[in-house]
Coordinates of C-alpha atoms and ligand atoms in Angstrom, one line a residue:
X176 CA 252.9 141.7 131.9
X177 CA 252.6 142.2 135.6
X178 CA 250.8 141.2 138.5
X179 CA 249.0 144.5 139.7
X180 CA 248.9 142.9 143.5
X181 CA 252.8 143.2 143.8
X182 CA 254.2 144.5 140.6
X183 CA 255.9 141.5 139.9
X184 CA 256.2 140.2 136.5
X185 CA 253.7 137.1 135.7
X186 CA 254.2 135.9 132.3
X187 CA 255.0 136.9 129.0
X188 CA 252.6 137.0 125.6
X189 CA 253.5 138.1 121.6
X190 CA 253.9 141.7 121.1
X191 CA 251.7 141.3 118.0
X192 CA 251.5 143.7 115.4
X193 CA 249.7 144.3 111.4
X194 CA 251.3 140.5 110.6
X195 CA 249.6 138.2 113.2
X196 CA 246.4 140.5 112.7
X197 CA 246.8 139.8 109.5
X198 CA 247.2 136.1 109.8
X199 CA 244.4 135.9 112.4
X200 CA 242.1 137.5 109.8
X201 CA 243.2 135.0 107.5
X202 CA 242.1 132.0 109.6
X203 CA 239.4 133.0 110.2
X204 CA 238.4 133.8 107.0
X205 CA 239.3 130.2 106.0
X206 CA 237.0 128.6 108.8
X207 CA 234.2 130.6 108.7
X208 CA 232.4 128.6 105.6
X209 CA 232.7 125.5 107.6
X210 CA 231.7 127.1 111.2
X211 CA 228.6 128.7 109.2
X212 CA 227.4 125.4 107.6
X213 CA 227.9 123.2 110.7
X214 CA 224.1 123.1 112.0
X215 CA 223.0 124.8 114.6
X216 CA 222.8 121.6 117.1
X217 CA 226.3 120.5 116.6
X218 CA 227.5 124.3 117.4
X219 CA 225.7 124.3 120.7
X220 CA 227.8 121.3 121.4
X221 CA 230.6 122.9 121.2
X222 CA 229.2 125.7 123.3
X223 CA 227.9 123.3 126.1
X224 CA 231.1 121.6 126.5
X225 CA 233.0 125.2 126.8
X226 CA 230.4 125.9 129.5
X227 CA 231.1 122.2 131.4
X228 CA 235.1 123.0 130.9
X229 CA 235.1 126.6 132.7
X230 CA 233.3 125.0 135.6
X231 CA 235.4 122.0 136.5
X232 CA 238.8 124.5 135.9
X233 CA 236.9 127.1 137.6
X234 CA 240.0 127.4 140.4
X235 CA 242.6 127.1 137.9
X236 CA 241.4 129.6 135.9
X237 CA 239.6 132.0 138.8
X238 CA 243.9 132.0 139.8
X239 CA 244.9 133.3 136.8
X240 CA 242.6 135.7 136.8
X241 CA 243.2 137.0 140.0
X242 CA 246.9 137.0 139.7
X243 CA 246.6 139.0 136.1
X244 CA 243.8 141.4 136.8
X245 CA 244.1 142.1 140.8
X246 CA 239.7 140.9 141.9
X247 CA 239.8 138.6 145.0
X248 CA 239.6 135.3 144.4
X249 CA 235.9 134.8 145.2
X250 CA 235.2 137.4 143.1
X251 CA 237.1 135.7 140.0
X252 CA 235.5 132.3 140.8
X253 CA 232.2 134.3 140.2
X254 CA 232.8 135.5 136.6
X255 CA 234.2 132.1 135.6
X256 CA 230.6 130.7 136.5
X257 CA 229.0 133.9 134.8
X258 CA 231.9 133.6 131.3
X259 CA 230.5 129.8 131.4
X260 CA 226.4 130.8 131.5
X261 CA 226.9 132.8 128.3
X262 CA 228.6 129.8 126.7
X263 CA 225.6 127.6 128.1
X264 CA 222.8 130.2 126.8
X265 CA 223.9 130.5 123.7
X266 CA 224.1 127.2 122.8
X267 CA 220.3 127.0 123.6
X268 CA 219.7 130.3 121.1
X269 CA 222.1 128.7 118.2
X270 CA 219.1 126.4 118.3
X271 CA 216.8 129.0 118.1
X272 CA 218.0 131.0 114.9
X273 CA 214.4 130.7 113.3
X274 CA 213.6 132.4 110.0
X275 CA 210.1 133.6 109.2
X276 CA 207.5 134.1 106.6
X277 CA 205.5 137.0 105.4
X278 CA 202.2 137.1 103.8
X279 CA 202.7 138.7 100.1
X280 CA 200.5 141.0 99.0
X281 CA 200.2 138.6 95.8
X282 CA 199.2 135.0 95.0
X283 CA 202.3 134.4 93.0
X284 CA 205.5 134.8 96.0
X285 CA 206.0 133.9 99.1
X286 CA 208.6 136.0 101.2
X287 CA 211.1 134.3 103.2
X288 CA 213.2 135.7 105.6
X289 CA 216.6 133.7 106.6
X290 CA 219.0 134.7 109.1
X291 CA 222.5 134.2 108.4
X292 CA 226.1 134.6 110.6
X293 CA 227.1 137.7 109.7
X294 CA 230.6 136.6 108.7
X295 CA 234.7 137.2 110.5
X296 CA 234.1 139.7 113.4
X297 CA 236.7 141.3 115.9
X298 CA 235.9 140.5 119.6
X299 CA 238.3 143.7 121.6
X300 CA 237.7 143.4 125.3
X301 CA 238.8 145.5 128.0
X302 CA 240.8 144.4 131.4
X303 CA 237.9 144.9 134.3
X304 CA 236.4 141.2 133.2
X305 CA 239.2 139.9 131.3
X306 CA 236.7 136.6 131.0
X307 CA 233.6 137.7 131.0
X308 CA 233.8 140.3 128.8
X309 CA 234.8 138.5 126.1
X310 CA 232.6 135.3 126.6
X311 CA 229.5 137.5 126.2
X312 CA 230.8 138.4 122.7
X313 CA 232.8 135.0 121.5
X314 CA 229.3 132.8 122.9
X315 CA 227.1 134.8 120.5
X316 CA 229.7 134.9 118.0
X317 CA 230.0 131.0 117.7
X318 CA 226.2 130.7 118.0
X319 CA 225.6 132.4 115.2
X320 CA 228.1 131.2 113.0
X321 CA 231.0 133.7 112.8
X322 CA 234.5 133.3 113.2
X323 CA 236.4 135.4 115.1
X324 CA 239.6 137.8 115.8
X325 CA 239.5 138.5 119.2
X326 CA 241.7 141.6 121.2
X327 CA 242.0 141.2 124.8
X328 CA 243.3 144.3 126.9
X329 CA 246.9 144.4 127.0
X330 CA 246.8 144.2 130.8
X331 CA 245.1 140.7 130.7
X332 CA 245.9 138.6 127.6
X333 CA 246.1 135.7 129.7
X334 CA 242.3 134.9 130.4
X335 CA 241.5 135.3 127.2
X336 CA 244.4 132.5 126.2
X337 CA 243.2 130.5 128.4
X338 CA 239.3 130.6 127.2
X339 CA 240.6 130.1 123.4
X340 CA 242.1 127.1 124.5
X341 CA 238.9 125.8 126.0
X342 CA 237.3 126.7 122.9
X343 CA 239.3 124.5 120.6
X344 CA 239.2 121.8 123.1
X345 CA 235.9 121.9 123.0
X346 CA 235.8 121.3 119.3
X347 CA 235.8 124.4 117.8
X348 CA 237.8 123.8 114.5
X349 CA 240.9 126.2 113.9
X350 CA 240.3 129.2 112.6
X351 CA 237.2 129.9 114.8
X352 CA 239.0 131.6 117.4
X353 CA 241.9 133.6 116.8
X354 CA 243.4 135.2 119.7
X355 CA 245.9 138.5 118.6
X356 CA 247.8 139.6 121.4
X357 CA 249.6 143.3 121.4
X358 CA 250.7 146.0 123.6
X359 CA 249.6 148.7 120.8
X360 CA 246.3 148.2 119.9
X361 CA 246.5 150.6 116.7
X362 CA 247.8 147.9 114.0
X363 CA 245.3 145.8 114.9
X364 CA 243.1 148.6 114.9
X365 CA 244.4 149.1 111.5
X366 CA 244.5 146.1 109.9
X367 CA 240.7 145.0 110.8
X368 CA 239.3 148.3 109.9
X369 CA 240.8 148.4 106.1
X370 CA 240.1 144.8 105.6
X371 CA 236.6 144.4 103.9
X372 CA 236.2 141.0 105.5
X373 CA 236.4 141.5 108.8
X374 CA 232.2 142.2 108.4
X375 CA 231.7 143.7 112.4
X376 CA 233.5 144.8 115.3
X377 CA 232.4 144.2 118.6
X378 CA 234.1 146.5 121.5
X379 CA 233.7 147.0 125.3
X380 CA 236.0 149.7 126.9
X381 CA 235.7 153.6 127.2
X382 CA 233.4 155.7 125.1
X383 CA 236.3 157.9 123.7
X384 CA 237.7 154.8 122.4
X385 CA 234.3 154.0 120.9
X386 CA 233.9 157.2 119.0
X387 CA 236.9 156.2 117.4
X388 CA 235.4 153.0 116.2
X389 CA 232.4 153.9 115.2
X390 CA 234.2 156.2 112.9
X391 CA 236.5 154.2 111.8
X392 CA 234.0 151.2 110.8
X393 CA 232.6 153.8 108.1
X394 CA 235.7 152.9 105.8
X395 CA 234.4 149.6 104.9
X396 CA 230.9 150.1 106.5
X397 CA 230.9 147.1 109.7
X398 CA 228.3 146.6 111.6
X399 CA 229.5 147.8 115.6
X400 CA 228.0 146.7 118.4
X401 CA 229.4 149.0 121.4
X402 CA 229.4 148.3 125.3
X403 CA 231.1 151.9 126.5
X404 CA 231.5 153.9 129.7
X405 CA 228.6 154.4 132.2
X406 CA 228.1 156.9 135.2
X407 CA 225.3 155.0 137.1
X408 CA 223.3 156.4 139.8
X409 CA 222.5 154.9 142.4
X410 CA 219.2 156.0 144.5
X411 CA 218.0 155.4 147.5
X412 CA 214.8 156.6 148.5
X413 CA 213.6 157.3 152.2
X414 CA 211.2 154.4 152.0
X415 CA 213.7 151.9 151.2
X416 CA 214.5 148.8 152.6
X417 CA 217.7 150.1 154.2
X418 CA 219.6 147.5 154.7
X419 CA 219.1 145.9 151.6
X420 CA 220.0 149.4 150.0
X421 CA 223.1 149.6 152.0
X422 CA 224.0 145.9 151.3
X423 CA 223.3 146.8 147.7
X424 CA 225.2 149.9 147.2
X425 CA 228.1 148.2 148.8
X426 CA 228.2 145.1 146.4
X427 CA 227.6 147.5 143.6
X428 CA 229.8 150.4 144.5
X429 CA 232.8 148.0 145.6
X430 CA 233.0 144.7 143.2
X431 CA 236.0 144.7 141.4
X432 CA 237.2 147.7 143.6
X433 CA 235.2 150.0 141.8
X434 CA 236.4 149.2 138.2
X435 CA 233.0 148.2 136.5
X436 CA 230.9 150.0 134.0
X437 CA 227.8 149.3 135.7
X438 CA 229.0 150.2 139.5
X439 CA 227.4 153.1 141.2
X440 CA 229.3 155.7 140.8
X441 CA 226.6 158.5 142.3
X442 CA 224.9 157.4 145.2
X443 CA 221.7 159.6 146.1
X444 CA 220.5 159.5 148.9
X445 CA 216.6 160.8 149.7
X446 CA 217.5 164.1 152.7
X447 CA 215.4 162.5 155.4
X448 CA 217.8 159.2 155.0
X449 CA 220.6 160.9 154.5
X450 CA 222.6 161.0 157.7
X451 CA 221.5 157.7 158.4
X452 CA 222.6 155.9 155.6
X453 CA 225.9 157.7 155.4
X454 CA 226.8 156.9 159.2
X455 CA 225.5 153.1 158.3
X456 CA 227.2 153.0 154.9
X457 CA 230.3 154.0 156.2
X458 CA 230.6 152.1 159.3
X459 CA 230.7 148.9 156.6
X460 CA 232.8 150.0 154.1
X461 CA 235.2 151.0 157.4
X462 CA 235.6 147.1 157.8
X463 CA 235.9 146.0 153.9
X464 CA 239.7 144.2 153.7
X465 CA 242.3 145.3 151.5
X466 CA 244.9 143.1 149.9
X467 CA 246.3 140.7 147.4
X468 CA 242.9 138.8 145.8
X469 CA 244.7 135.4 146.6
X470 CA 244.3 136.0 150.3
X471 CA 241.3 134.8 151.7
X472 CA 238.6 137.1 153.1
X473 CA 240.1 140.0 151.0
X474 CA 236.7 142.0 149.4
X475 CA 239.3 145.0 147.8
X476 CA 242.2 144.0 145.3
X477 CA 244.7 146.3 144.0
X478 CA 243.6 149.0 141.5
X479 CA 244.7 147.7 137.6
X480 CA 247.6 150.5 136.9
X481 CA 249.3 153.3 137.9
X482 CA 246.5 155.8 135.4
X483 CA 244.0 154.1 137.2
X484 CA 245.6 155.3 140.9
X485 CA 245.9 158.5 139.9
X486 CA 242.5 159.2 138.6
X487 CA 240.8 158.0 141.8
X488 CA 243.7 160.1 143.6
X489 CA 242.5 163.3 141.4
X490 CA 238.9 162.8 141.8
X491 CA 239.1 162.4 145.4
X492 CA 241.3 165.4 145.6
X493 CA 239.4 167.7 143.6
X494 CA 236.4 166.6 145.3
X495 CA 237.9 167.3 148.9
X496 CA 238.6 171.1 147.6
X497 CA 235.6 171.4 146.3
X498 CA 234.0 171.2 150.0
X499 CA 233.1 167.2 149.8
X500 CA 234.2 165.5 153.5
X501 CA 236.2 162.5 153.6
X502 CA 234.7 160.5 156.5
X503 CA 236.6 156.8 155.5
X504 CA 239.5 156.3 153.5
X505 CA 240.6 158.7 150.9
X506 CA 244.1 157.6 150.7
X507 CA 246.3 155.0 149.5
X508 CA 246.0 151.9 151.4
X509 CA 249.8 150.9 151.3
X510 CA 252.6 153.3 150.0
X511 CA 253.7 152.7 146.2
X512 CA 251.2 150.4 145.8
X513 CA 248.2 150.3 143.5
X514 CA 245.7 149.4 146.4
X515 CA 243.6 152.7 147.4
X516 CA 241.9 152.4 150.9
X517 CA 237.8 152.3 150.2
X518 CA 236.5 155.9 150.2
X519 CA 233.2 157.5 151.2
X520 CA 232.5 161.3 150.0
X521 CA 229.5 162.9 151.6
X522 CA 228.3 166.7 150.7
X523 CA 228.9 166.0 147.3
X524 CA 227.6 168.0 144.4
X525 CA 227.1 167.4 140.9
X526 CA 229.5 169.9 140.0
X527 CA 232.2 167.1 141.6
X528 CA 234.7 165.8 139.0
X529 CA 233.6 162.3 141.1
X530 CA 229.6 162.7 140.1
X531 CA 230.7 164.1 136.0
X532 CA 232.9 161.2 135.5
X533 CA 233.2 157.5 135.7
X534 CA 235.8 157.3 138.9
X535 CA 236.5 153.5 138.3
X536 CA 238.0 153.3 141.6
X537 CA 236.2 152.4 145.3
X538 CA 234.8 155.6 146.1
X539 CA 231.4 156.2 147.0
X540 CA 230.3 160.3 146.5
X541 CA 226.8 160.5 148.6
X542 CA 225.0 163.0 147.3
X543 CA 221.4 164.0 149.0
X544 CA 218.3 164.8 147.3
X545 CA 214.7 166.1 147.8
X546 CA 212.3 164.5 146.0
X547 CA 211.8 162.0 143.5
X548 CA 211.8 164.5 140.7
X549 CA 215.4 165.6 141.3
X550 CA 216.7 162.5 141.7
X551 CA 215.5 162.0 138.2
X552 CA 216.8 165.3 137.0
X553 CA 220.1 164.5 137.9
X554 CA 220.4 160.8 137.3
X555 CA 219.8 161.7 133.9
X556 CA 221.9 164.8 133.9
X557 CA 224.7 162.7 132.1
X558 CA 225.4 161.8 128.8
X559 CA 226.0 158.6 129.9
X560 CA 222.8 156.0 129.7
X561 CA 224.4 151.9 131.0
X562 CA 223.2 151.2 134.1
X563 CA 221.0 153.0 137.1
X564 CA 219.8 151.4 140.7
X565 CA 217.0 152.7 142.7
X566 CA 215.5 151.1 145.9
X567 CA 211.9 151.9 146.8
X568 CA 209.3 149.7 148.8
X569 CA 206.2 151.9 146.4
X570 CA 205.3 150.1 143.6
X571 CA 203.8 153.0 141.7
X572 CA 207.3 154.9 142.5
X573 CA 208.9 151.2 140.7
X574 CA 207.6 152.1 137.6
X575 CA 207.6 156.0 137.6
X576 CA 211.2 155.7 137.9
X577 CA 212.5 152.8 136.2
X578 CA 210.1 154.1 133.5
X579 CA 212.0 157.8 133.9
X580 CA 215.5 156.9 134.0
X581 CA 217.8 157.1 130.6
X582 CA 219.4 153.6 130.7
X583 CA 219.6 150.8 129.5
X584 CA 219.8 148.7 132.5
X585 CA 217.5 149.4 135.7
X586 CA 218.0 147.7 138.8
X587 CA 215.0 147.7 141.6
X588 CA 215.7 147.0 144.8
X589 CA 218.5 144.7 142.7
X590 CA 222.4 145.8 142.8
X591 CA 223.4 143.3 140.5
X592 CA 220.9 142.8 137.6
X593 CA 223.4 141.5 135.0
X594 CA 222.9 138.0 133.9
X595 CA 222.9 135.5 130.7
X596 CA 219.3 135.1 130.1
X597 CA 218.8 139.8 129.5
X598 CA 219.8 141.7 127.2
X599 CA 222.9 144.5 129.2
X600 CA 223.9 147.4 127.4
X601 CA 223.5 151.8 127.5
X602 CA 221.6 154.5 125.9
X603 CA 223.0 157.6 125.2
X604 CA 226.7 157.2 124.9
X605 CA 226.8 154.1 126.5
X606 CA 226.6 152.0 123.4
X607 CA 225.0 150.4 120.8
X608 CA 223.6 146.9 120.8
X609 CA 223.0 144.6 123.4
X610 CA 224.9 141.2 125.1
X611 CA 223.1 138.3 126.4
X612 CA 219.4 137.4 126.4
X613 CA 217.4 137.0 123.8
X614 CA 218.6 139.6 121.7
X615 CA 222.3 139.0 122.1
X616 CA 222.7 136.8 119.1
X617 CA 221.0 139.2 116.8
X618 CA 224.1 140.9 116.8
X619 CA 225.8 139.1 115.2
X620 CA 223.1 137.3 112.5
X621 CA 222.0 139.8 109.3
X622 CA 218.6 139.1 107.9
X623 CA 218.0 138.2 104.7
X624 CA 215.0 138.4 102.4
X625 CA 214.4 135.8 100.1
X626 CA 211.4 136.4 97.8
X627 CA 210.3 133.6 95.6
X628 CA 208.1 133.4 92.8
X629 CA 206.4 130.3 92.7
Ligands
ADP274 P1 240.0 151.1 129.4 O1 239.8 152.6 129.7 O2 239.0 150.2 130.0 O3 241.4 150.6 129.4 P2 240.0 151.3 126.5 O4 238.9 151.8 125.7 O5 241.3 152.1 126.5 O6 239.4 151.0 127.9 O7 240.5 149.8 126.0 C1 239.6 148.8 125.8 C2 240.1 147.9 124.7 O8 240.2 148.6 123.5 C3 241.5 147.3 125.0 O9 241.6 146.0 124.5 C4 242.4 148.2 124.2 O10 243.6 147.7 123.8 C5 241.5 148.5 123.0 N1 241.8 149.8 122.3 C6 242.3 151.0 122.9 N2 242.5 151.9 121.9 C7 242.1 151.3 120.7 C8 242.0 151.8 119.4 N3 242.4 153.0 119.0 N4 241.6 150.9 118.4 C9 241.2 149.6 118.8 N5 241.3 149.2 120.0 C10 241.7 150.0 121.0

């Protein structure tokens, strides 16, 4: 595998294939009495201590991060210290895994409810937040109980390596954590999905890939839990706090270069603001730095791959012939190189390849609109439902709107809502299920009704 800042090659991991996927699902099998019997308390141990061990190798492991997966350094420091909250959060809700009772409708039963780890589950994670992404799952996985067969993204195994280390070194006993790494995802793919044990699958990457899943978990019925592709708007409204809008828009639009399910990828812009916040907008993206992530002061790493290049190339291009002006960026930032110079769009239309699909790339499309109404009507025009952002200093407009919009996530007057403590994840065909908060662990727990004649 390389490093996407200078194409050189970083390290090497096991091509795995039907055998190790095999084997994991073996282990894990084998554990996963033990792991659901330990109690609760001495689980959130286990958590804690994974929590405690991310933050003091936070720079060891925000390096390796960068220097697989391309985000500035700062950037990786930040979702070390957000992979370590999950760990930290569920500990406190594997404490928290409290049955119930019902009244019966006769003398003679009472009716118990107990909620029990749903069993082996497959963790696959995609390369944006080759941490994070899988700590959301694997914390709430362990809380609960399960044991676990876990897929990171061929372009960033090593993360995920690292964080399974932590994990046993934490106390986890072997078999909780199995870690398959592959550069073909399908035998994997095929050797979970026929085996009856593996009881769920839990998957964050691109909504065609998800369709797949969800079809394929009908074969032995799993439970899915699905965090998929998003196409958030982002709106501004003319009685914004501007500055706090154009701060926002740039942290939202710009993390991670652009490569984040929840980043704005349309940015609408109220007509009497319009020419404002584009000139404003533009003048600070203008001065974001390009480079290598290990560089200090860099804000824009390389893009992940060469597909990834040329889809931000084609969107931009098709937008530009479509009658969209290019007024920063809109090339490549350095010849033969995966870095693409930060892009704003304005007189963009919603018939734009950049406002149908997720660009995943740091290009901003402004598109203005009249009232609140339309903005509405085409924030929702998407079959996409993950994320939206809307800054507004009208309270009554607050609710109208977060009240209106399809997702499943609503930031107000807030660029960067995700955390530990709420629940993230889409409507529509952004997913199914949610990660974090309270109801994260539910995901991975199945209730069971126990009714007793006494
Ligand atoms: P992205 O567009 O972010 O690369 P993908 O949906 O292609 O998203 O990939 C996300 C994760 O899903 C990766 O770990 C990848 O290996 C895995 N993956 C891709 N295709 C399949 C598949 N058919 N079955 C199971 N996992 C897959």
């Amino acid at each position: 595998m390389t490093n996407p800042a200078t194409g050189a090659q970083l390290a090497e991991v096991p091509d795995s294939g039907a055998t190790e996927a095999q084997a994991a699902i073996e282990a894990a099998s084998a554990a996963l009495p033990g792991w659901a019997a330990t109690p609760a308390p001495q689980r959130a141990m286990v958590l804690r201590r994974v929590a405690a061990m991310m933050l003091e190798q936070q720079e060891r492991l925000a390096t390796i991060m960068t220097l697989e997966q391309g985000k500035p350094l700062a950037e990786a420091r930040g979702e070390i210290a957000y992979a370590a909250s999950f760990f930290s959060w569920f500990a406190g809700e594997a404490e928290r895994i409290y049955g119930q009772t019902i009244p019966a409708t006769v003398a003679n039963k009472r009716l118990l409810l107990l909620r029990q780890a749903v069993g082996v589950v497959a963790l696959i994670t995609p390369w944006n937040f080759p941490s994070a992404m899988l700590a959301r799952k694997l914390a709430a996985a362990l809380a609960a109980g399960c044991t676990t067969v876990c897929k990171p993204a061929e372009q960033t195994p090593l993360s995920a390596l690292e964080l399974g280390k932590i994990v046993e070194q934490a106390g986890a006993p072997a078999g909780v954590v199995n870690i398959v790494t592959c550069r073909d995802p399908q035998p994997f793919a095929d050797t979970i999905f026929t085996d009856p044990r593996v009881r769920k699958v839990s998957f964050t990457g691109s909504t065609e890939v998800g369709k797949i899943l969800i079809r394929r978990s009908a074969e032995t019925v799993k439970r899915v839990s699905l965090e998929l592709g998003g196409n958030a708007p982002f709106i501004i409204f003319d009685d914004a706090d501007l500055d706090a809008a154009i701060a926002g828009a740039i942290s939202s639009k710009f993390r991670n270069a652009g490569q984040t399910c929840v980043c704005a990828n349309r940015i609408f812009v109220q007509r009497g603001i319009y020419a404002q916040f584009a000139e404003r907008f533009a003048a600070q993206v203008r001065n974001l730095r390009v480079g290598n992530g290990l560089e200090p002061g860099v804000q824009i790493g390389p893009l992940i791959d060469r597909a990834a290049h040329d889809k931000v190339q084609q969107h931009v291009a098709e937008a530009s012939a479509q009658g969209a002006q290019i007024i920063v960026g809109g090339g490549a930032a350095i010849p033969d190189s995966l870095f693409w110079t930060p892009t704003v769009l304005t007189d963009v239309t919603a018939e734009m390849l950049v406002a149908r699909e997720e660009t995943f790339g740091p290009v901003a499309p402004l598109i203005p609109f009249e009232h609140e109404a339309d903005a509405l009507r085409m924030a929702n025009a998407t079959d996409y439902g993950l994320a939206a952002y809307f800054y507004t200093r009208d309270v009554s407009r607050v609710f109208r709107v977060a009240e209106g919009l399809e997702y499943g996530i609503i930031g107000a007057n807030d660029a960067l809502p995700s955390t530990a403590q709420a629940p993230f994840g889409g409507v529509k065909q952004s997913g199914i299920g949610r990660e974090g908060g309270p109801q994260g662990i539910d995901e991975y727990l199945d209730v069971k009704y126990v009714s007793l004649g006494v």
